[in-house]
CSV table of C-alpha atoms in Angstrom, one decimal:
chain,number,residue,atom,x,y,z
G,1,MET,CA,-27.1,-31.1,-27.3
G,2,ARG,CA,-26.5,-29.0,-30.4
G,3,LYS,CA,-23.0,-28.1,-31.5
G,4,GLY,CA,-23.4,-24.4,-30.3
G,5,GLU,CA,-24.6,-25.6,-26.9
G,6,ARG,CA,-21.8,-28.1,-26.7
G,7,THR,CA,-19.2,-25.4,-27.4
G,8,ARG,CA,-20.8,-23.1,-24.8
G,9,HIS,CA,-20.8,-25.9,-22.2
G,10,MET,CA,-17.2,-26.7,-23.0
G,11,ILE,CA,-16.2,-23.1,-22.6
G,12,ILE,CA,-17.9,-22.8,-19.2
G,13,GLN,CA,-16.4,-26.1,-17.9
G,14,LYS,CA,-12.8,-25.1,-18.9
G,15,ALA,CA,-13.2,-21.5,-17.7
G,16,THR,CA,-14.6,-22.8,-14.3
G,17,ALA,CA,-11.4,-24.6,-13.6
G,18,LEU,CA,-9.3,-21.7,-14.9
G,19,PHE,CA,-11.1,-18.9,-13.1
G,20,ASN,CA,-11.2,-20.8,-9.8
G,21,GLN,CA,-7.4,-21.4,-9.9
G,22,LYS,CA,-6.1,-18.2,-11.5
G,23,GLY,CA,-8.8,-15.9,-10.2
G,24,TYR,CA,-11.9,-14.3,-11.6
G,25,VAL,CA,-10.1,-11.0,-11.8
G,26,ALA,CA,-6.7,-12.2,-13.0
G,27,SER,CA,-8.1,-14.5,-15.7
G,28,SER,CA,-8.5,-12.9,-19.2
G,29,MET,CA,-10.4,-13.9,-22.3
G,30,VAL,CA,-7.0,-14.7,-23.9
G,31,ASP,CA,-6.5,-17.2,-21.1
G,32,VAL,CA,-9.9,-18.7,-22.0
G,33,MET,CA,-9.0,-18.8,-25.7
G,34,ASN,CA,-5.8,-20.7,-24.7
G,35,GLU,CA,-7.6,-23.1,-22.5
G,36,THR,CA,-10.4,-23.9,-25.0
G,37,GLY,CA,-8.4,-23.7,-28.2
G,38,LEU,CA,-11.0,-21.3,-29.6
G,39,GLU,CA,-10.3,-18.3,-31.8
G,40,ARG,CA,-11.4,-14.8,-30.6
G,41,GLY,CA,-14.5,-14.9,-32.8
G,42,GLY,CA,-15.4,-18.4,-31.6
G,43,LEU,CA,-15.3,-17.3,-27.9
G,44,TYR,CA,-17.0,-13.9,-28.3
G,45,ASN,CA,-19.7,-15.6,-30.4
G,46,HIS,CA,-20.8,-17.2,-27.1
G,47,PHE,CA,-19.8,-14.7,-24.5
G,48,SER,CA,-19.7,-11.0,-25.3
G,49,SER,CA,-17.4,-10.1,-22.3
G,50,LYS,CA,-15.4,-11.6,-19.5
G,51,ASP,CA,-17.9,-10.3,-17.0
G,52,GLU,CA,-20.7,-12.2,-18.8
G,53,LEU,CA,-18.6,-15.4,-18.8
G,54,ALA,CA,-17.5,-14.9,-15.2
G,55,ILE,CA,-21.1,-14.9,-14.0
G,56,GLN,CA,-21.9,-18.1,-15.9
G,57,VAL,CA,-18.7,-19.7,-14.6
G,58,PHE,CA,-19.6,-18.8,-11.0
G,59,ASP,CA,-23.1,-20.1,-11.4
G,60,ASN,CA,-21.6,-23.4,-12.8
G,61,ALA,CA,-19.2,-23.6,-9.9
G,62,VAL,CA,-22.0,-23.1,-7.4
G,63,GLU,CA,-24.2,-25.7,-9.1
G,64,THR,CA,-21.3,-28.2,-8.9
G,65,MET,CA,-20.9,-27.4,-5.2
G,66,ILE,CA,-24.6,-27.8,-4.5
G,67,THR,CA,-24.6,-31.2,-6.3
G,68,ILE,CA,-21.7,-32.5,-4.2
G,69,PHE,CA,-23.2,-31.2,-1.0
G,70,GLN,CA,-26.6,-32.8,-1.9
G,71,GLU,CA,-24.8,-36.1,-2.6
G,72,ALA,CA,-22.9,-35.9,0.7
G,73,LEU,CA,-26.1,-35.2,2.7
G,74,SER,CA,-28.2,-37.8,0.9
G,75,GLN,CA,-26.1,-40.7,2.2
G,76,ASP,CA,-27.4,-40.6,5.8
G,77,LYS,CA,-30.4,-38.9,7.4
G,78,ASN,CA,-28.8,-38.7,10.8
G,79,ALA,CA,-27.8,-35.1,11.5
G,80,ILE,CA,-24.4,-35.9,13.1
G,81,SER,CA,-23.4,-38.1,10.1
G,82,ARG,CA,-24.6,-35.3,7.8
G,83,LEU,CA,-22.4,-32.7,9.6
G,84,ILE,CA,-19.4,-35.0,9.3
G,85,SER,CA,-20.2,-35.3,5.6
G,86,VAL,CA,-20.0,-31.5,5.3
G,87,LEU,CA,-16.4,-31.8,6.7
G,88,ARG,CA,-15.6,-34.4,4.0
G,89,VAL,CA,-16.8,-32.0,1.3
G,90,PHE,CA,-14.3,-29.4,2.4
G,91,SER,CA,-11.6,-32.0,2.7
G,92,GLY,CA,-12.3,-32.8,-0.9
G,93,LEU,CA,-12.0,-29.1,-1.9
G,94,CYS,CA,-8.5,-29.3,-0.5
G,95,ASN,CA,-7.7,-32.0,-3.0
G,96,ASN,CA,-9.2,-30.1,-6.0
G,97,THR,CA,-12.4,-32.1,-5.9
G,98,PRO,CA,-14.9,-31.3,-7.5
G,99,ILE,CA,-13.3,-28.1,-8.7
G,100,PRO,CA,-9.5,-27.3,-8.8
G,101,GLY,CA,-8.6,-24.1,-6.9
G,102,GLY,CA,-10.4,-24.3,-3.6
G,103,CYS,CA,-13.8,-23.0,-2.6
G,104,PRO,CA,-15.3,-20.8,-5.4
G,105,ILE,CA,-17.4,-18.9,-2.9
G,106,MET,CA,-14.4,-17.9,-0.8
G,107,ASN,CA,-12.3,-17.1,-3.9
G,108,VAL,CA,-14.9,-14.8,-5.3
G,109,ALA,CA,-15.6,-13.2,-1.9
G,110,ILE,CA,-11.9,-12.2,-1.5
G,111,GLU,CA,-11.1,-11.4,-5.1
G,112,THR,CA,-14.2,-9.3,-5.9
G,113,ASP,CA,-14.5,-7.6,-2.5
G,114,THR,CA,-14.5,-4.0,-3.8
G,115,VAL,CA,-14.2,-4.6,-7.6
G,116,HIS,CA,-17.2,-6.6,-8.8
G,117,PRO,CA,-20.5,-6.0,-6.9
G,118,GLU,CA,-22.6,-8.4,-9.1
G,119,LEU,CA,-20.2,-11.4,-8.4
G,120,LYS,CA,-19.9,-10.5,-4.8
G,121,GLU,CA,-23.7,-10.5,-4.4
G,122,LYS,CA,-23.8,-14.0,-6.1
G,123,ALA,CA,-21.1,-15.2,-3.7
G,124,ARG,CA,-23.1,-13.8,-0.8
G,125,GLN,CA,-26.2,-15.7,-2.0
G,126,ALA,CA,-24.2,-18.9,-2.4
G,127,MET,CA,-22.7,-18.6,1.1
G,128,GLU,CA,-26.1,-18.0,2.5
G,129,ALA,CA,-27.5,-21.1,0.8
G,130,LEU,CA,-24.6,-23.1,2.3
G,131,ARG,CA,-25.2,-21.6,5.8
G,132,GLN,CA,-28.9,-22.3,5.6
G,133,THR,CA,-28.2,-25.9,4.5
G,134,VAL,CA,-26.0,-26.5,7.5
G,135,SER,CA,-28.4,-24.7,9.8
G,136,ARG,CA,-31.4,-26.8,8.6
G,137,VAL,CA,-29.4,-30.0,9.2
G,138,ILE,CA,-28.9,-28.9,12.8
G,139,ILE,CA,-32.6,-27.9,13.3
G,140,LYS,CA,-33.8,-31.3,11.8
G,141,GLY,CA,-31.3,-33.0,14.1
G,142,GLN,CA,-32.7,-31.2,17.1
G,143,GLU,CA,-36.3,-32.1,16.1
G,144,ARG,CA,-35.2,-35.8,15.9
G,145,GLY,CA,-33.4,-35.7,19.2
G,146,GLU,CA,-30.0,-36.2,17.6
G,147,VAL,CA,-28.5,-32.8,18.3
G,148,ASN,CA,-28.4,-31.1,21.7
G,149,ALA,CA,-31.2,-28.5,22.1
G,150,ASP,CA,-28.7,-25.8,23.4
G,151,VAL,CA,-26.8,-25.7,20.0
G,152,GLN,CA,-27.8,-22.4,18.2
G,153,PRO,CA,-28.3,-23.5,14.6
G,154,ASP,CA,-27.5,-20.2,12.9
G,155,ALA,CA,-24.4,-19.4,14.9
G,156,MET,CA,-23.1,-23.0,14.7
G,157,ALA,CA,-23.5,-23.0,10.9
G,158,THR,CA,-21.4,-19.8,10.8
G,159,ILE,CA,-18.8,-21.4,13.1
G,160,LEU,CA,-18.5,-24.7,11.2
G,161,ILE,CA,-18.3,-23.1,7.7
G,162,SER,CA,-15.9,-20.3,8.8
G,163,SER,CA,-13.6,-22.8,10.4
G,164,LEU,CA,-13.6,-25.0,7.3
G,165,GLU,CA,-13.1,-22.1,4.9
G,166,GLY,CA,-10.2,-20.8,7.0
G,167,ALA,CA,-8.5,-24.2,7.2
G,168,LEU,CA,-9.0,-24.6,3.4
G,169,MET,CA,-7.2,-21.3,2.9
G,170,LEU,CA,-4.3,-22.4,5.1
G,171,SER,CA,-4.0,-25.8,3.4
G,172,ARG,CA,-3.9,-24.1,0.0
G,173,LEU,CA,-1.4,-21.5,1.1
G,174,TYR,CA,1.0,-24.1,2.6
G,175,GLU,CA,0.1,-26.7,-0.2
G,176,ASP,CA,-0.3,-29.1,2.7
G,177,GLN,CA,-3.4,-31.1,3.6
G,178,MET,CA,-2.3,-31.1,7.3
G,179,TYR,CA,-4.0,-27.8,8.3
G,180,MET,CA,-7.4,-29.1,7.0
G,181,GLU,CA,-6.8,-32.4,8.7
G,182,GLN,CA,-6.1,-30.6,12.0
G,183,MET,CA,-9.3,-28.7,11.7
G,184,ILE,CA,-11.4,-31.8,10.7
G,185,THR,CA,-10.0,-33.8,13.6
G,186,TYR,CA,-11.0,-31.0,16.0
G,187,LEU,CA,-14.5,-30.5,14.4
G,188,GLU,CA,-15.3,-34.2,14.3
G,189,ASP,CA,-14.5,-34.4,18.0
G,190,PHE,CA,-16.5,-31.2,18.7
G,191,ILE,CA,-19.5,-32.5,16.7
G,192,VAL,CA,-19.5,-35.9,18.5
G,193,THR,CA,-18.7,-34.8,22.0
G,194,ARG,CA,-20.5,-31.4,22.2
G,195,MET,CA,-23.3,-31.3,19.6
G,196,LYS,CA,-24.4,-35.0,19.6
G,197,LYS,CA,-27.3,-35.7,22.1
G,198,THR,CA,-26.3,-38.6,24.3
B,1,MET,CA,13.4,11.7,6.3
B,2,ARG,CA,14.5,13.1,3.0
B,3,LYS,CA,12.0,14.2,0.4
B,4,GLY,CA,12.6,11.1,-1.8
B,5,GLU,CA,12.2,8.8,1.2
B,6,ARG,CA,9.0,10.7,2.3
B,7,THR,CA,7.5,10.2,-1.2
B,8,ARG,CA,8.5,6.5,-1.2
B,9,HIS,CA,6.9,6.1,2.2
B,10,MET,CA,3.7,7.9,1.1
B,11,ILE,CA,3.4,5.7,-2.0
B,12,ILE,CA,3.7,2.5,0.1
B,13,GLN,CA,1.2,3.7,2.7
B,14,LYS,CA,-1.4,4.6,0.1
B,15,ALA,CA,-0.8,1.5,-2.0
B,16,THR,CA,-1.1,-0.7,1.1
B,17,ALA,CA,-4.7,0.4,1.6
B,18,LEU,CA,-5.4,0.3,-2.1
B,19,PHE,CA,-3.9,-3.2,-2.8
B,20,ASN,CA,-5.5,-4.7,0.3
B,21,GLN,CA,-9.0,-3.5,-0.7
B,22,LYS,CA,-8.9,-3.7,-4.5
B,23,GLY,CA,-6.6,-6.7,-4.6
B,24,TYR,CA,-2.9,-7.2,-5.3
B,25,VAL,CA,-3.7,-8.5,-8.8
B,26,ALA,CA,-6.5,-6.2,-9.7
B,27,SER,CA,-4.7,-3.0,-8.7
B,28,SER,CA,-2.7,-1.2,-11.4
B,29,MET,CA,0.1,1.4,-11.4
B,30,VAL,CA,-2.5,3.8,-12.8
B,31,ASP,CA,-4.6,3.2,-9.7
B,32,VAL,CA,-1.5,4.0,-7.6
B,33,MET,CA,-1.0,7.2,-9.6
B,34,ASN,CA,-4.6,8.2,-8.9
B,35,GLU,CA,-4.3,7.5,-5.2
B,36,THR,CA,-1.0,9.3,-4.7
B,37,GLY,CA,-1.5,12.1,-7.2
B,38,LEU,CA,1.9,11.3,-8.7
B,39,GLU,CA,2.7,11.4,-12.4
B,40,ARG,CA,3.9,8.3,-14.1
B,41,GLY,CA,7.6,9.4,-13.9
B,42,GLY,CA,7.2,10.3,-10.2
B,43,LEU,CA,5.9,6.8,-9.4
B,44,TYR,CA,8.3,4.8,-11.6
B,45,ASN,CA,11.2,6.8,-10.2
B,46,HIS,CA,10.6,4.9,-6.9
B,47,PHE,CA,9.2,1.6,-8.1
B,48,SER,CA,10.2,0.1,-11.5
B,49,SER,CA,7.1,-2.2,-11.7
B,50,LYS,CA,3.9,-3.1,-10.0
B,51,ASP,CA,5.5,-6.4,-8.8
B,52,GLU,CA,8.3,-4.5,-7.0
B,53,LEU,CA,5.7,-2.2,-5.4
B,54,ALA,CA,3.5,-5.1,-4.4
B,55,ILE,CA,6.3,-6.9,-2.5
B,56,GLN,CA,7.0,-3.7,-0.6
B,57,VAL,CA,3.3,-3.1,0.1
B,58,PHE,CA,2.9,-6.6,1.4
B,59,ASP,CA,6.0,-6.3,3.6
B,60,ASN,CA,4.5,-3.0,5.0
B,61,ALA,CA,1.1,-4.7,5.6
B,62,VAL,CA,2.7,-7.6,7.5
B,63,GLU,CA,4.9,-5.2,9.6
B,64,THR,CA,1.7,-3.3,10.5
B,65,MET,CA,0.0,-6.6,11.5
B,66,ILE,CA,3.0,-7.7,13.6
B,67,THR,CA,3.0,-4.3,15.4
B,68,ILE,CA,-0.7,-4.6,16.3
B,69,PHE,CA,-0.3,-8.2,17.4
B,70,GLN,CA,2.7,-7.2,19.6
B,71,GLU,CA,0.7,-4.4,21.1
B,72,ALA,CA,-2.2,-6.7,21.8
B,73,LEU,CA,0.1,-9.4,23.4
B,74,SER,CA,2.1,-6.9,25.5
B,75,GLN,CA,-0.9,-5.9,27.5
B,76,ASP,CA,-1.1,-9.0,29.7
B,77,LYS,CA,1.3,-11.9,30.2
B,78,ASN,CA,-1.4,-14.4,31.0
B,79,ALA,CA,-1.8,-16.8,28.1
B,80,ILE,CA,-5.6,-16.9,28.3
B,81,SER,CA,-5.8,-13.1,28.2
B,82,ARG,CA,-3.3,-13.1,25.3
B,83,LEU,CA,-5.4,-15.6,23.3
B,84,ILE,CA,-8.5,-13.4,23.9
B,85,SER,CA,-6.4,-10.4,22.6
B,86,VAL,CA,-5.7,-12.3,19.3
B,87,LEU,CA,-9.5,-12.6,18.9
B,88,ARG,CA,-9.7,-8.8,19.3
B,89,VAL,CA,-7.1,-8.1,16.6
B,90,PHE,CA,-9.2,-10.1,14.1
B,91,SER,CA,-12.3,-8.3,15.3
B,92,GLY,CA,-10.4,-5.1,14.4
B,93,LEU,CA,-9.6,-6.3,10.9
B,94,CYS,CA,-13.3,-6.6,10.4
B,95,ASN,CA,-13.6,-2.9,11.1
B,96,ASN,CA,-10.7,-2.0,8.7
B,97,THR,CA,-8.2,-1.6,11.6
B,98,PRO,CA,-5.3,-1.2,11.2
B,99,ILE,CA,-5.6,-1.8,7.4
B,100,PRO,CA,-8.8,-1.4,5.3
B,101,GLY,CA,-9.7,-4.5,3.3
B,102,GLY,CA,-9.4,-7.4,5.8
B,103,CYS,CA,-6.4,-9.7,6.5
B,104,PRO,CA,-3.6,-9.0,4.0
B,105,ILE,CA,-2.2,-12.6,4.4
B,106,MET,CA,-5.5,-14.2,3.5
B,107,ASN,CA,-6.1,-11.7,0.6
B,108,VAL,CA,-2.7,-12.5,-0.9
B,109,ALA,CA,-3.1,-16.2,-0.2
B,110,ILE,CA,-6.3,-16.3,-2.2
B,111,GLU,CA,-5.4,-13.8,-4.9
B,112,THR,CA,-1.9,-15.0,-5.8
B,113,ASP,CA,-2.6,-18.7,-5.4
B,114,THR,CA,-1.4,-19.7,-8.8
B,115,VAL,CA,-0.3,-16.4,-10.3
B,116,HIS,CA,2.5,-14.9,-8.1
B,117,PRO,CA,4.8,-17.4,-6.4
B,118,GLU,CA,7.0,-14.8,-4.7
B,119,LEU,CA,4.0,-13.1,-3.0
B,120,LYS,CA,2.5,-16.4,-2.1
B,121,GLU,CA,5.8,-17.5,-0.4
B,122,LYS,CA,5.7,-14.2,1.5
B,123,ALA,CA,2.1,-14.8,2.6
B,124,ARG,CA,3.2,-18.3,3.7
B,125,GLN,CA,6.0,-16.9,5.8
B,126,ALA,CA,3.7,-14.3,7.4
B,127,MET,CA,1.1,-17.0,8.2
B,128,GLU,CA,3.7,-19.2,9.7
B,129,ALA,CA,5.0,-16.3,11.9
B,130,LEU,CA,1.4,-15.7,13.1
B,131,ARG,CA,0.8,-19.5,13.7
B,132,GLN,CA,4.1,-19.7,15.6
B,133,THR,CA,3.2,-16.6,17.7
B,134,VAL,CA,-0.1,-18.2,18.8
B,135,SER,CA,1.6,-21.6,19.4
B,136,ARG,CA,4.2,-20.0,21.6
B,137,VAL,CA,1.5,-18.2,23.7
B,138,ILE,CA,0.0,-21.6,24.3
B,139,ILE,CA,3.3,-23.3,25.1
B,140,LYS,CA,4.2,-20.5,27.6
B,141,GLY,CA,0.8,-20.8,29.1
B,142,GLN,CA,1.2,-24.5,29.6
B,143,GLU,CA,4.7,-23.9,31.2
B,144,ARG,CA,3.0,-21.4,33.6
B,145,GLY,CA,0.1,-23.7,34.4
B,146,GLU,CA,-2.4,-21.4,32.7
B,147,VAL,CA,-3.4,-23.6,29.8
B,148,ASN,CA,-4.4,-27.3,30.0
B,149,ALA,CA,-1.5,-29.6,29.2
B,150,ASP,CA,-3.6,-31.7,26.8
B,151,VAL,CA,-4.0,-28.8,24.3
B,152,GLN,CA,-1.8,-29.3,21.3
B,153,PRO,CA,-0.1,-26.0,20.6
B,154,ASP,CA,0.5,-26.4,16.9
B,155,ALA,CA,-2.9,-27.8,16.0
B,156,MET,CA,-4.7,-25.3,18.3
B,157,ALA,CA,-2.9,-22.4,16.6
B,158,THR,CA,-4.1,-23.7,13.2
B,159,ILE,CA,-7.7,-24.1,14.6
B,160,LEU,CA,-7.9,-20.6,16.1
B,161,ILE,CA,-6.3,-18.7,13.2
B,162,SER,CA,-8.3,-20.7,10.5
B,163,SER,CA,-11.6,-20.0,12.4
B,164,LEU,CA,-10.9,-16.3,12.7
B,165,GLU,CA,-9.8,-15.9,9.1
B,166,GLY,CA,-12.9,-17.8,7.9
B,167,ALA,CA,-15.2,-15.6,10.0
B,168,LEU,CA,-13.4,-12.5,8.7
B,169,MET,CA,-14.1,-13.7,5.2
B,170,LEU,CA,-17.8,-14.2,6.0
B,171,SER,CA,-18.2,-10.8,7.7
B,172,ARG,CA,-16.5,-9.0,4.8
B,173,LEU,CA,-18.7,-10.9,2.3
B,174,TYR,CA,-21.9,-10.1,4.1
B,175,GLU,CA,-20.6,-6.6,5.2
B,176,ASP,CA,-21.9,-7.6,8.6
B,177,GLN,CA,-19.8,-7.8,11.8
B,178,MET,CA,-22.3,-10.5,13.2
B,179,TYR,CA,-20.4,-13.5,11.7
B,180,MET,CA,-17.2,-12.5,13.3
B,181,GLU,CA,-19.0,-11.8,16.6
B,182,GLN,CA,-20.6,-15.3,16.5
B,183,MET,CA,-17.1,-16.8,16.1
B,184,ILE,CA,-15.6,-14.7,18.8
B,185,THR,CA,-18.3,-15.5,21.3
B,186,TYR,CA,-17.8,-19.2,20.5
B,187,LEU,CA,-14.0,-19.0,20.7
B,188,GLU,CA,-14.0,-17.0,23.9
B,189,ASP,CA,-16.1,-19.6,25.6
B,190,PHE,CA,-13.9,-22.4,24.1
B,191,ILE,CA,-10.7,-20.7,25.4
B,192,VAL,CA,-12.1,-20.1,28.9
B,193,THR,CA,-13.9,-23.4,29.4
B,194,ARG,CA,-11.7,-25.8,27.5
B,195,MET,CA,-8.2,-24.4,27.3
B,196,LYS,CA,-7.9,-22.6,30.6
B,197,LYS,CA,-6.5,-24.7,33.4
B,198,THR,CA,-8.8,-24.7,36.4
């Protein structure tokens, strides 16, 4: 990687943690200068505006999320194990892993609701990719006889993801893992007793 | 109500809709001037800073939420009916009722996470009041023999509220009621088939 690319990469990495914690709207280029130690010229040389940086930062956050989901799903081909792995990824988000500040998709969804259509559209695409991933795990599981045929893949993907996002919000608000744990205990039981084909 | 009080009340009402849609962090006093038609002096005469106004606005949003929950819960004393009523309140939030912009507690929780400790503490108190309300409905229902004794009130309150908040986030992100409807269909069935004492 050349020096210019290294600096660009460093800015995106540091701004990803900053924007996800402080907020895509609340964070400023001055905050990014403070986080990176760059002068104004050094930063604007790479990103001409906060909006331009915010788009790159969200893309980076989503790529990080995709990687961690792919890792989680690659460990076991069984659909029930894969759904449990999805719960574990959300549990990790509670503990600032892989990105501090919770789920970047939810953060952008709430923060940019009426103020940043381009970021909101990106959040929508990322959420849809996540929903489709969970839905496909269920469909594959039904084809393999691991998941009950009466489970509706699309609706169940919505239900699982919504439940986990909501519990993540509560745990971050209370700064207490318990709320996510209550949800995961419930969903694990639900997946094993109601979704798993016996 | 005197003229000064009327103006103050009007500012809070208009700012509540503005802050809940645009965001407590992203909204400015200039936005409030535009919404209310007041000059700078007219606005600052009532609120010395955006932070002071934001606290009042959030209190107003929470009071509005409490009122609508109380109305929903007063219609039927049966715990199962009351839990279904809670689902209906969240369905209303999807349709910008009683406040446009979704759930003020979730909005403030996400937006102020690391940037506004006072508002975050207020959001935590409001969430806890909501959680306690749902928990008490379940406990009363168990005392009356309407809800299964093996339901854990505290955990179930977390699960129901998290699920609804998450689905609200998805529906607002997609600008499509379907996600909330998928969740409500699921939770109604869950409440009637798993929580209701038969």
